[in-house]
């Protein structure tokens, strides 16, 4: 998630940089258009009359040609920068959607894990409760067994004592 957030931040910075480049190119275009407009509003005769020599006039015409060429390059540069910016924006949006989807999936997984933890905790509590009940019942059965064992031993001793008394009485009566 941190990696995706960093990538989104990087894309946002790239977009800001591209927007700055586009604005700079627009300023250059504006300056070039103003120069061309100013020069286009003059007629060749006026321009020729304004210069002392034909070579100055020719240099000025060449300069205007370069300005027009620069204008074309600036227009292409702005167009390419805008296309790149739009592609980056689309990529950023796609990444954001991807991130949101991943985040939703992680939320669902966390919810599922929380439910599993709750179910297992509940099962452990039930098991401990059942074990405590089992131990209590086992303790009761052991006590009952010991009581029965004790009662049996006592009963057996009583029967032996009575039998011995009867045997003694019988031996006394026979003598």
N, CA, C and O of each residue as an XYZ file, in Angstrom:
700
protein
N       0.845     -1.189      0.000
C       0.000      0.000      0.000
C       0.884      1.244      0.000
O       0.607      2.203     -0.720
N       1.945      1.231      0.805
C       2.848      2.382      0.846
C       3.489      2.619     -0.513
O       3.667      3.764     -0.929
N       3.835      1.535     -1.204
C       4.437      1.662     -2.526
C       3.461      2.312     -3.502
O       3.838      3.187     -4.281
N       2.227      1.883     -3.451
C       1.206      2.448     -4.348
C       1.009      3.925     -4.034
O       0.902      4.746     -4.945
N       0.961      4.263     -2.757
C       0.789      5.668     -2.377
C       1.961      6.512     -2.863
O       1.768      7.636     -3.326
N       3.176      5.977     -2.759
C       4.344      6.705     -3.254
C       4.294      6.871     -4.772
O       4.644      7.927     -5.298
N       3.856      5.820     -5.473
C       3.730      5.918     -6.930
C       2.696      6.978     -7.313
O       2.911      7.754     -8.244
N       1.579      7.006     -6.594
C       0.551      8.015     -6.871
C       1.096      9.414     -6.613
O       0.827     10.343     -7.375
N       1.855      9.558     -5.547
C       2.440     10.863     -5.229
C       3.417     11.276     -6.321
O       3.456     12.440     -6.719
N       4.211     10.315     -6.809
C       5.159     10.599     -7.881
C       4.423     11.033     -9.145
O       4.837     11.980     -9.813
N       3.333     10.340     -9.472
C       2.549     10.709    -10.652
C       1.953     12.112    -10.499
O       1.923     12.890    -11.452
N       1.485     12.420     -9.298
C       0.928     13.754     -9.064
C       1.999     14.828     -9.274
O       1.725     15.868     -9.872
N       3.218     14.577     -8.782
C       4.307     15.537     -8.973
C       4.660     15.678    -10.453
O       4.945     16.779    -10.926
N       4.640     14.568    -11.178
C       4.923     14.616    -12.613
C       3.847     15.424    -13.331
O       4.146     16.200    -14.239
N       2.620     15.240    -12.927
C       1.514     16.003    -13.527
C       1.698     17.497    -13.270
O       1.525     18.314    -14.175
N       2.045     17.847    -12.047
C       2.276     19.266    -11.711
C       3.410     19.815    -12.571
O       3.329     20.939    -13.066
N       4.465     19.022    -12.749
C       5.591     19.448    -13.572
C       5.156     19.655    -15.018
O       5.552     20.632    -15.654
N       4.338     18.733    -15.542
C       3.848     18.858    -16.914
C       2.950     20.087    -17.064
O       3.013     20.791    -18.072
N       2.127     20.335    -16.071
C       1.266     21.520    -16.126
C       2.118     22.793    -16.150
O       1.795     23.744    -16.861
N       3.196     22.807    -15.378
C       4.096     23.954    -15.375
C       4.741     24.126    -16.746
O       4.851     25.240    -17.257
N       5.172     22.995    -17.344
C       5.784     23.048    -18.676
C       4.791     23.601    -19.702
O       5.150     24.422    -20.546
N       3.553     23.146    -19.619
C       2.524     23.630    -20.546
C       2.316     25.135    -20.368
O       2.223     25.866    -21.354
N       2.243     25.595    -19.140
C       2.054     27.028    -18.898
C       3.234     27.833    -19.432
O       3.046     28.902    -20.014
N       4.444     27.327    -19.237
C       5.635     28.004    -19.748
C       5.583     28.072    -21.275
O       5.883     29.110    -21.864
N       5.202     26.967    -21.909
C       5.092     26.939    -23.365
C       3.998     27.895    -23.850
O       4.139     28.537    -24.890
N       2.922     27.979    -23.094
C       1.843     28.917    -23.469
C       2.346     30.353    -23.415
O       2.015     31.166    -24.278
N       3.146     30.663    -22.397
C       3.712     32.014    -22.300
C       4.620     32.311    -23.492
O       4.585     33.408    -24.049
N       5.433     31.326    -23.878
C       6.310     31.504    -25.043
C       5.466     31.705    -26.295
O       5.762     32.576    -27.113
N       4.409     30.896    -26.445
C       3.519     31.041    -27.603
C       2.885     32.425    -27.630
O       2.793     33.063    -28.679
N       2.450     32.876    -26.462
C       1.816     34.194    -26.383
C       2.780     35.278    -26.846
O       2.413     36.176    -27.604
N       4.022     35.179    -26.375
C       5.031     36.166    -26.774
C       5.296     36.106    -28.274
O       5.388     37.139    -28.937
N       5.418     34.889    -28.803
C       5.667     34.738    -30.245
C       4.493     35.240    -31.069
O       4.681     35.884    -32.101
N       3.286     34.947    -30.614
C       2.100     35.414    -31.346
C       2.005     36.928    -31.327
O       1.635     37.545    -32.326
N       2.336     37.524    -30.200
C       2.309     38.990    -30.123
C       3.320     39.587    -31.095
O       3.034     40.564    -31.787
N       4.521     38.977    -31.136
C       5.554     39.476    -32.053
C       5.091     39.318    -33.496
O       5.225     40.247    -34.293
N       4.548     38.157    -33.839
C       4.075     37.929    -35.206
C       2.940     38.880    -35.557
O       2.904     39.436    -36.654
N       2.028     39.060    -34.636
C       0.900     39.936    -34.903
C       1.379     41.373    -35.138
O       0.916     42.065    -36.045
N       2.312     41.790    -34.300
C       2.842     43.145    -34.460
C       3.518     43.299    -35.813
O       3.327     44.301    -36.503
N       4.317     42.291    -36.191
C       5.047     42.352    -37.452
C       4.107     42.170    -38.648
O       4.299     42.796    -39.690
N       3.081     41.305    -38.496
C       2.144     41.084    -39.597
C       1.287     42.310    -39.876
O       0.821     42.507    -40.998
N       1.083     43.125    -38.861
C       0.238     44.302    -39.068
C       0.951     45.345    -39.932
O       0.316     46.264    -40.448
N       2.253     45.203    -40.087
C       3.017     46.136    -40.933
C       3.071     45.592    -42.353
O       3.071     44.380    -42.569
N       3.115     46.464    -43.275
C       3.265     46.078    -44.662
C       4.756     46.048    -44.997
O       5.563     46.739    -44.375
N       5.102     45.227    -45.998
C       6.523     45.079    -46.355
C       7.160     46.421    -46.704
O       8.332     46.659    -46.414
N       6.396     47.265    -47.308
C       6.928     48.590    -47.701
C       7.290     49.372    -46.441
O       8.350     49.995    -46.374
N       6.405     49.338    -45.440
C       6.678     50.047    -44.184
C       7.921     49.472    -43.511
O       8.772     50.203    -43.005
N       8.002     48.139    -43.519
C       9.141     47.490    -42.875
C      10.421     47.854    -43.615
O      11.430     48.193    -42.996
N      10.374     47.783    -44.943
C      11.546     48.098    -45.745
C      11.977     49.550    -45.529
O      13.170     49.851    -45.481
N      11.001     50.437    -45.402
C      11.319     51.855    -45.198
C      11.895     52.091    -43.812
O      12.636     53.052    -43.610
N      11.568     51.234    -42.857
C      12.033     51.408    -41.486
C      13.496     51.014    -41.325
O      14.129     51.394    -40.340
N      14.040     50.264    -42.268
C      15.431     49.810    -42.146
C      16.325     50.611    -43.071
O      15.916     51.058    -44.142
N      17.552     50.776    -42.622
C      18.521     51.556    -43.401
C      19.058     50.767    -44.600
O      19.424     51.344    -45.624
N      19.098     49.443    -44.455
C      19.645     48.655    -45.558
C      18.750     47.445    -45.815
O      17.950     47.025    -44.979
N      18.936     46.916    -47.014
C      18.165     45.732    -47.393
C      18.563     44.528    -46.539
O      17.724     43.678    -46.241
N      19.851     44.449    -46.138
C      20.303     43.309    -45.333
C      19.626     43.325    -43.960
O      19.305     42.265    -43.422
N      19.405     44.514    -43.386
C      18.675     44.596    -42.117
C      17.241     44.106    -42.314
O      16.700     43.372    -41.486
N      16.641     44.526    -43.421
C      15.290     44.096    -43.740
C      15.247     42.574    -43.913
O      14.356     41.897    -43.400
N      16.239     42.059    -44.652
C      16.295     40.619    -44.877
C      16.499     39.859    -43.556
O      15.872     38.824    -43.329
N      17.361     40.369    -42.705
C      17.602     39.745    -41.395
C      16.316     39.722    -40.564
O      16.004     38.752    -39.874
N      15.597     40.822    -40.663
C      14.334     40.889    -39.909
C      13.338     39.855    -40.444
O      12.647     39.209    -39.657
N      13.256     39.693    -41.742
C      12.375     38.688    -42.334
C      12.800     37.276    -41.912
O      11.959     36.428    -41.613
N      14.097     37.043    -41.894
C      14.586     35.745    -41.452
C      14.223     35.518    -39.978
O      13.817     34.423    -39.588
N      14.376     36.560    -39.181
C      14.015     36.464    -37.766
C      12.539     36.099    -37.613
O      12.179     35.262    -36.786
N      11.692     36.737    -38.419
C      10.260     36.440    -38.356
C       9.985     34.997    -38.771
O       9.114     34.335    -38.206
N      10.729     34.518    -39.758
C      10.590     33.120    -40.175
C      10.985     32.178    -39.036
O      10.331     31.163    -38.796
N      12.058     32.531    -38.348
C      12.488     31.712    -37.201
C      11.451     31.754    -36.086
O      11.197     30.752    -35.419
N      10.850     32.943    -35.892
C       9.808     33.079    -34.875
C       8.629     32.180    -35.237
O       8.072     31.501    -34.375
N       8.251     32.177    -36.515
C       7.152     31.318    -36.942
C       7.509     29.840    -36.756
O       6.678     29.039    -36.329
N       8.733     29.501    -37.075
C       9.171     28.118    -36.890
C       9.166     27.765    -35.399
O       8.729     26.681    -35.013
N       9.650     28.679    -34.577
C       9.636     28.473    -33.116
C       8.215     28.338    -32.608
O       7.937     27.558    -31.697
N       7.319     29.105    -33.207
C       5.910     29.026    -32.831
C       5.364     27.634    -33.135
O       4.652     27.049    -32.319
N       5.695     27.115    -34.298
C       5.252     25.771    -34.665
C       5.801     24.728    -33.703
O       5.089     23.817    -33.282
N       7.074     24.873    -33.364
C       7.680     23.927    -32.424
C       7.025     24.040    -31.039
O       6.782     23.035    -30.371
N       6.748     25.261    -30.630
C       6.113     25.457    -29.327
C       4.714     24.854    -29.307
O       4.300     24.256    -28.315
N       3.993     25.016    -30.408
C       2.652     24.438    -30.487
C       2.742     22.913    -30.385
O       1.980     22.279    -29.655
N       3.689     22.340    -31.135
C       3.867     20.880    -31.065
C       4.270     20.454    -29.654
O       3.787     19.449    -29.133
N       5.158     21.234    -29.050
C       5.621     20.917    -27.701
C       4.466     20.966    -26.702
O       4.352     20.097    -25.838
N       3.619     21.971    -26.819
C       2.462     22.090    -25.927
C       1.502     20.930    -26.156
O       0.982     20.347    -25.205
N       1.272     20.601    -27.419
C       0.365     19.498    -27.734
C       0.894     18.189    -27.152
O       0.138     17.425    -26.551
N       2.182     17.932    -27.327
C       2.776     16.706    -26.785
C       2.726     16.693    -25.254
O       2.447     15.664    -24.639
N       2.997     17.841    -24.658
C       2.960     17.925    -23.194
C       1.548     17.676    -22.678
O       1.356     17.010    -21.661
N       0.552     18.221    -23.396
C      -0.838     18.002    -22.983
C      -1.224     16.528    -23.128
O      -1.900     15.967    -22.265
N      -0.791     15.912    -24.222
C      -1.083     14.488    -24.416
C      -0.440     13.652    -23.313
O      -1.054     12.739    -22.762
N       0.818     13.989    -23.005
C       1.520     13.272    -21.947
C       0.824     13.484    -20.605
O       0.684     12.552    -19.812
N       0.397     14.703    -20.364
C      -0.305     15.027    -19.118
C      -1.604     14.237    -19.011
O      -1.913     13.688    -17.953
N      -2.360     14.178    -20.098
C      -3.614     13.420    -20.085
C      -3.357     11.935    -19.844
O      -4.101     11.279    -19.115
N      -2.299     11.413    -20.460
C      -1.952     10.003    -20.251
C      -1.579      9.759    -18.787
O      -1.959      8.747    -18.198
N      -0.836     10.692    -18.218
C      -0.439     10.550    -16.813
C      -1.652     10.665    -15.896
O      -1.758      9.950    -14.900
N      -2.558     11.563    -16.239
C      -3.778     11.680    -15.422
C      -4.590     10.385    -15.486
O      -5.102      9.911    -14.472
N      -4.699      9.827    -16.681
C      -5.429      8.561    -16.835
C      -4.732      7.461    -16.042
O      -5.387      6.647    -15.391
N      -3.407      7.441    -16.098
C      -2.641      6.440    -15.352
C      -2.850      6.634    -13.848
O      -3.003      5.664    -13.107
N      -2.855      7.884    -13.409
C      -3.068      8.176    -11.990
C      -4.453      7.718    -11.556
O      -4.609      7.115    -10.495
N      -5.450      8.003    -12.372
C      -6.815      7.584    -12.034
C      -6.919      6.057    -11.974
O      -7.568      5.497    -11.090
N      -6.267      5.403    -12.934
C      -6.279      3.941    -12.945
C      -5.602      3.399    -11.692
O      -6.089      2.448    -11.081
N      -4.496      3.994    -11.313
C      -3.793      3.570    -10.102
C      -4.655      3.801     -8.866
O      -4.696      2.974     -7.956
N      -5.340      4.937     -8.852
C      -6.212      5.231     -7.702
C      -7.328      4.190     -7.613
O      -7.630      3.685     -6.532
N      -7.938      3.874     -8.758
C      -8.993      2.857     -8.755
C      -8.437      1.508     -8.303
O      -9.067      0.784     -7.532
N      -7.251      1.193     -8.798
C      -6.603     -0.052     -8.424
C      -6.319     -0.076     -6.919
O      -6.537     -1.082     -6.244
N      -5.833      1.046     -6.421
C      -5.544      1.158     -4.990
C      -6.824      1.019     -4.169
O      -6.846      0.319     -3.157
N      -7.879      1.683     -4.604
C      -9.145      1.602     -3.871
C      -9.691      0.173     -3.892
O     -10.215     -0.312     -2.890
N      -9.564     -0.491     -5.036
C     -10.017     -1.883     -5.129
C      -9.207     -2.765     -4.186
O      -9.762     -3.592     -3.463
N      -7.887     -2.580     -4.200
C      -7.018     -3.346     -3.312
C      -7.347     -3.060     -1.858
O      -7.380     -3.968     -1.027
N      -7.589     -1.804     -1.562
C      -7.932     -1.414     -0.196
C      -9.256     -2.056      0.233
O      -9.391     -2.522      1.364
N     -10.227     -2.074     -0.679
C     -11.509     -2.725     -0.383
C     -11.317     -4.219     -0.141
O     -11.890     -4.786      0.789
N     -10.498     -4.853     -0.996
C     -10.229     -6.281     -0.829
C      -9.559     -6.558      0.509
O      -9.892     -7.524      1.196
N      -8.613     -5.699      0.869
C      -7.942     -5.866      2.156
C      -8.923     -5.677      3.307
O      -8.853     -6.381      4.314
N      -9.832     -4.730      3.153
C     -10.862     -4.519      4.171
C     -11.737     -5.752      4.328
O     -12.063     -6.158      5.444
N     -12.119     -6.350      3.188
C     -12.935     -7.563      3.230
C     -12.173     -8.713      3.886
O     -12.721     -9.455      4.702
N     -10.903     -8.845      3.516
C     -10.084     -9.904      4.123
C      -9.964     -9.696      5.632
O     -10.059    -10.644      6.412
N      -9.755     -8.455      6.023
C      -9.636     -8.148      7.452
C     -10.942     -8.491      8.168
O     -10.939     -9.052      9.264
N     -12.045     -8.145      7.532
C     -13.345     -8.456      8.117
C     -13.511     -9.969      8.259
O     -13.954    -10.457      9.299
N     -13.148    -10.712      7.197
C     -13.232    -12.178      7.248
C     -12.341    -12.743      8.351
O     -12.745    -13.635      9.097
N     -11.129    -12.214      8.443
C     -10.212    -12.685      9.482
C     -10.746    -12.363     10.874
O     -10.638    -13.182     11.787
N     -11.318    -11.178     11.038
C     -11.907    -10.813     12.330
C     -13.044    -11.761     12.691
O     -13.183    -12.173     13.843
N     -13.859    -12.103     11.687
C     -14.956    -13.048     11.929
C     -14.413    -14.429     12.294
O     -14.940    -15.094     13.187
N     -13.356    -14.857     11.599
C     -12.748    -16.150     11.918
C     -12.159    -16.138     13.328
O     -12.304    -17.103     14.078
N     -11.500    -15.047     13.677
C     -10.928    -14.927     15.023
C     -12.031    -14.988     16.065
O     -11.892    -15.656     17.090
N     -13.127    -14.289     15.801
C     -14.252    -14.310     16.749
C     -14.814    -15.725     16.874
O     -15.088    -16.195     17.979
N     -14.984    -16.404     15.732
C     -15.532    -17.765     15.760
C     -14.589    -18.706     16.510
O     -15.040    -19.530     17.306
N     -13.298    -18.591     16.264
C     -12.333    -19.461     16.938
C     -12.260    -19.137     18.431
O     -12.153    -20.040     19.260
N     -12.319    -17.860     18.766
C     -12.314    -17.468     20.181
C     -13.554    -18.017     20.870
O     -13.484    -18.518     21.992
N     -14.678    -17.917     20.193
C     -15.926    -18.451     20.744
C     -15.830    -19.964     20.918
O     -16.265    -20.511     21.931
N     -15.254    -20.636     19.914
C     -15.092    -22.086     19.982
C     -14.165    -22.476     21.131
O     -14.428    -23.447     21.841
N     -13.088    -21.725     21.313
C     -12.161    -21.995     22.417
C     -12.887    -21.811     23.749
O     -12.728    -22.623     24.661
N     -13.682    -20.745     23.862
C     -14.430    -20.497     25.098
C     -15.417    -21.635     25.356
O     -15.549    -22.103     26.487
N     -16.114    -22.082     24.300
C     -17.058    -23.202     24.452
C     -16.319    -24.474     24.857
O     -16.788    -25.236     25.702
N     -15.167    -24.692     24.248
C     -14.374    -25.883     24.567
C     -13.922    -25.836     26.023
O     -14.001    -26.838     26.734
N     -13.449    -24.674     26.465
C     -13.032    -24.538     27.862
C     -14.210    -24.762     28.798
O     -14.072    -25.408     29.836
N     -15.360    -24.231     28.431
C     -16.561    -24.417     29.241
C     -16.940    -25.897     29.286
O     -17.266    -26.428     30.347
N     -16.897    -26.558     28.126
C     -17.211    -27.989     28.061
C     -16.193    -28.789     28.862
O     -16.550    -29.747     29.547
N     -14.934    -28.399     28.777
C     -13.894    -29.091     29.530
C     -14.112    -28.917     31.033
O     -13.943    -29.858     31.809
N     -14.488    -27.706     31.428
C     -14.760    -27.457     32.854
C     -15.937    -28.317     33.312
O     -15.896    -28.889     34.401
N     -16.982    -28.413     32.493
C     -18.137    -29.252     32.822
C     -17.710    -30.711     32.903
O     -18.096    -31.435     33.821
N     -16.902    -31.133     31.923
C     -16.406    -32.508     31.914
C     -15.590    -32.788     33.177
O     -15.768    -33.826     33.815
N     -14.707    -31.876     33.531
C     -13.875    -32.063     34.733
C     -14.750    -32.137     35.982
O     -14.491    -32.941     36.878
N     -15.789    -31.295     36.041
C     -16.699    -31.324     37.189
C     -17.420    -32.669     37.261
O     -17.497    -33.280     38.327
N     -17.947    -33.128     36.127
C     -18.639    -34.423     36.087
C     -17.678    -35.561     36.429
O     -18.035    -36.489     37.153
N     -16.471    -35.481     35.908
C     -15.472    -36.504     36.194
C     -15.139    -36.528     37.681
O     -15.012    -37.596     38.278
N     -15.001    -35.354     38.270
C     -14.736    -35.253     39.709
C     -15.880    -35.863     40.514
O     -15.659    -36.594     41.480
N     -17.122    -35.546     40.092
C     -18.302    -36.102     40.776
C     -18.320    -37.632     40.658
O     -18.583    -38.330     41.637
N     -18.039    -38.146     39.454
C     -18.015    -39.601     39.258
C     -16.931    -40.251     40.101
O     -17.155    -41.322     40.665
N     -15.785    -39.640     40.198
C     -14.703    -40.193     41.009
C     -15.103    -40.233     42.481
O     -14.861    -41.218     43.178
N     -15.720    -39.141     42.943
C     -16.170    -39.111     44.339
C     -17.235    -40.187     44.588
O     -17.222    -40.872     45.610
N     -18.163    -40.314     43.616
C     -19.186    -41.349     43.753
C     -18.547    -42.740     43.761
O     -18.925    -43.600     44.557
N     -17.572    -42.952     42.864
C     -16.892    -44.240     42.799
C     -16.188    -44.528     44.126
O     -16.275    -45.631     44.666
N     -15.489    -43.511     44.638
C     -14.792    -43.687     45.908
C     -15.788    -43.965     47.039
O     -15.527    -44.777     47.927
N     -16.936    -43.274     46.989
C     -17.959    -43.495     48.025
C     -18.504    -44.912     47.917
O     -18.671    -45.595     48.927
N     -18.783    -45.353     46.695
C     -19.294    -46.722     46.493
C     -18.236    -47.728     46.933
O     -18.547    -48.726     47.583
N     -16.978    -47.453     46.570
C     -15.874    -48.335     46.955
C     -15.772    -48.404     48.473
O     -15.605    -49.476     49.056
N     -15.876    -47.250     49.088
C     -15.812    -47.197     50.555
C     -16.995    -47.932     51.168
O     -16.844    -48.700     52.118
N     -18.183    -47.681     50.602
C     -19.376    -48.370     51.111
C     -19.250    -49.878     50.920
O     -19.651    -50.651     51.790
N     -18.695    -50.299     49.787
C     -18.518    -51.729     49.510
C     -17.558    -52.345     50.526
O     -17.821    -53.417     51.072
N     -16.458    -51.667     50.770
C     -15.478    -52.171     51.735
C     -16.127    -52.257     53.114
O     -15.959    -53.252     53.818
N     -16.862    -51.224     53.499
C     -17.536    -51.218     54.794
C     -18.555    -52.348     54.851
O     -18.634    -53.061     55.852
N     -19.329    -52.516     53.797
C     -20.346    -53.560     53.750
C     -19.683    -54.941     53.833
O     -20.145    -55.817     54.564
N     -18.599    -55.123     53.078
C     -17.888    -56.390     53.086
C     -17.341    -56.700     54.480
O     -17.408    -57.835     54.952
N     -16.806    -55.679     55.119
C     -16.285    -55.876     56.470
C     -17.414    -56.253     57.429
O     -17.248    -57.101     58.305
N     -18.548    -55.613     57.246
C     -19.709    -55.905     58.100
C     -20.180    -57.329     57.860
O     -20.499    -58.043     58.811
N     -20.230    -57.760     56.585
C     -20.664    -59.124     56.274
C     -19.677    -60.117     56.864
O     -20.114    -61.121     57.428
N     -18.407    -59.902     56.770
C     -17.391    -60.800     57.317
C     -17.487    -60.851     58.827
O     -17.351    -61.912     59.437
N     -17.719    -59.707     59.417
C     -17.841    -59.689     60.860
C     -19.041    -60.509     61.302
O     -18.950    -61.275     62.261
N     -20.159    -60.356     60.616
C     -21.363    -61.112     60.969
C     -21.159    -62.600     60.716
O     -21.576    -63.442     61.511
N     -20.514    -62.906     59.602
C     -20.262    -64.313     59.307
C     -19.342    -64.924     60.361
O     -19.535    -66.061     60.792
N     -18.380    -64.178     60.748
C     -17.477    -64.684     61.777
C     -18.234    -64.873     63.092
O     -18.006    -65.840     63.818
N     -19.121    -63.955     63.381
C     -19.913    -64.087     64.618
C     -20.812    -65.318     64.510
O     -20.943    -66.067     65.477
N     -21.417    -65.532     63.377
C     -22.276    -66.702     63.202
C     -21.469    -67.978     63.280
O     -21.908    -68.973     63.857
N     -20.286    -67.943     62.696
C     -19.422    -69.116     62.752
C     -18.966    -69.362     64.173
O     -18.870    -70.517     64.588
N     -18.694    -68.366     64.902
C     -18.291    -68.507     66.289
C     -19.457    -69.013     67.110
O     -19.278    -69.861     67.985
N     -20.612    -68.522     66.849
C     -21.792    -68.942     67.555
C     -22.130    -70.383     67.189
O     -22.541    -71.173     68.038
N     -21.957    -70.698     65.959
C     -22.227    -72.045     65.494
C     -21.213    -73.008     66.098
O     -21.589    -74.124     66.455
N     -19.996    -72.642     66.224
C     -18.973    -73.466     66.824
C     -19.206    -73.597     68.309
O     -18.912    -74.649     68.878
N     -19.695    -72.626     68.928
C     -19.996    -72.649     70.352
C     -21.216    -73.522     70.575
O     -21.260    -74.252     71.564
N     -22.153    -73.479     69.744
C     -23.378    -74.255     69.856
C     -23.102    -75.714     69.561
O     -23.818    -76.556     70.102
N     -22.186    -76.061     68.800
C     -21.850    -77.430     68.459
C     -20.955    -78.022     69.556
O     -20.869    -79.246     69.651
N     -20.354    -77.296     70.305
C     -19.480    -77.859     71.298
C     -20.166    -78.199     72.506
O     -19.548    -78.692     73.449
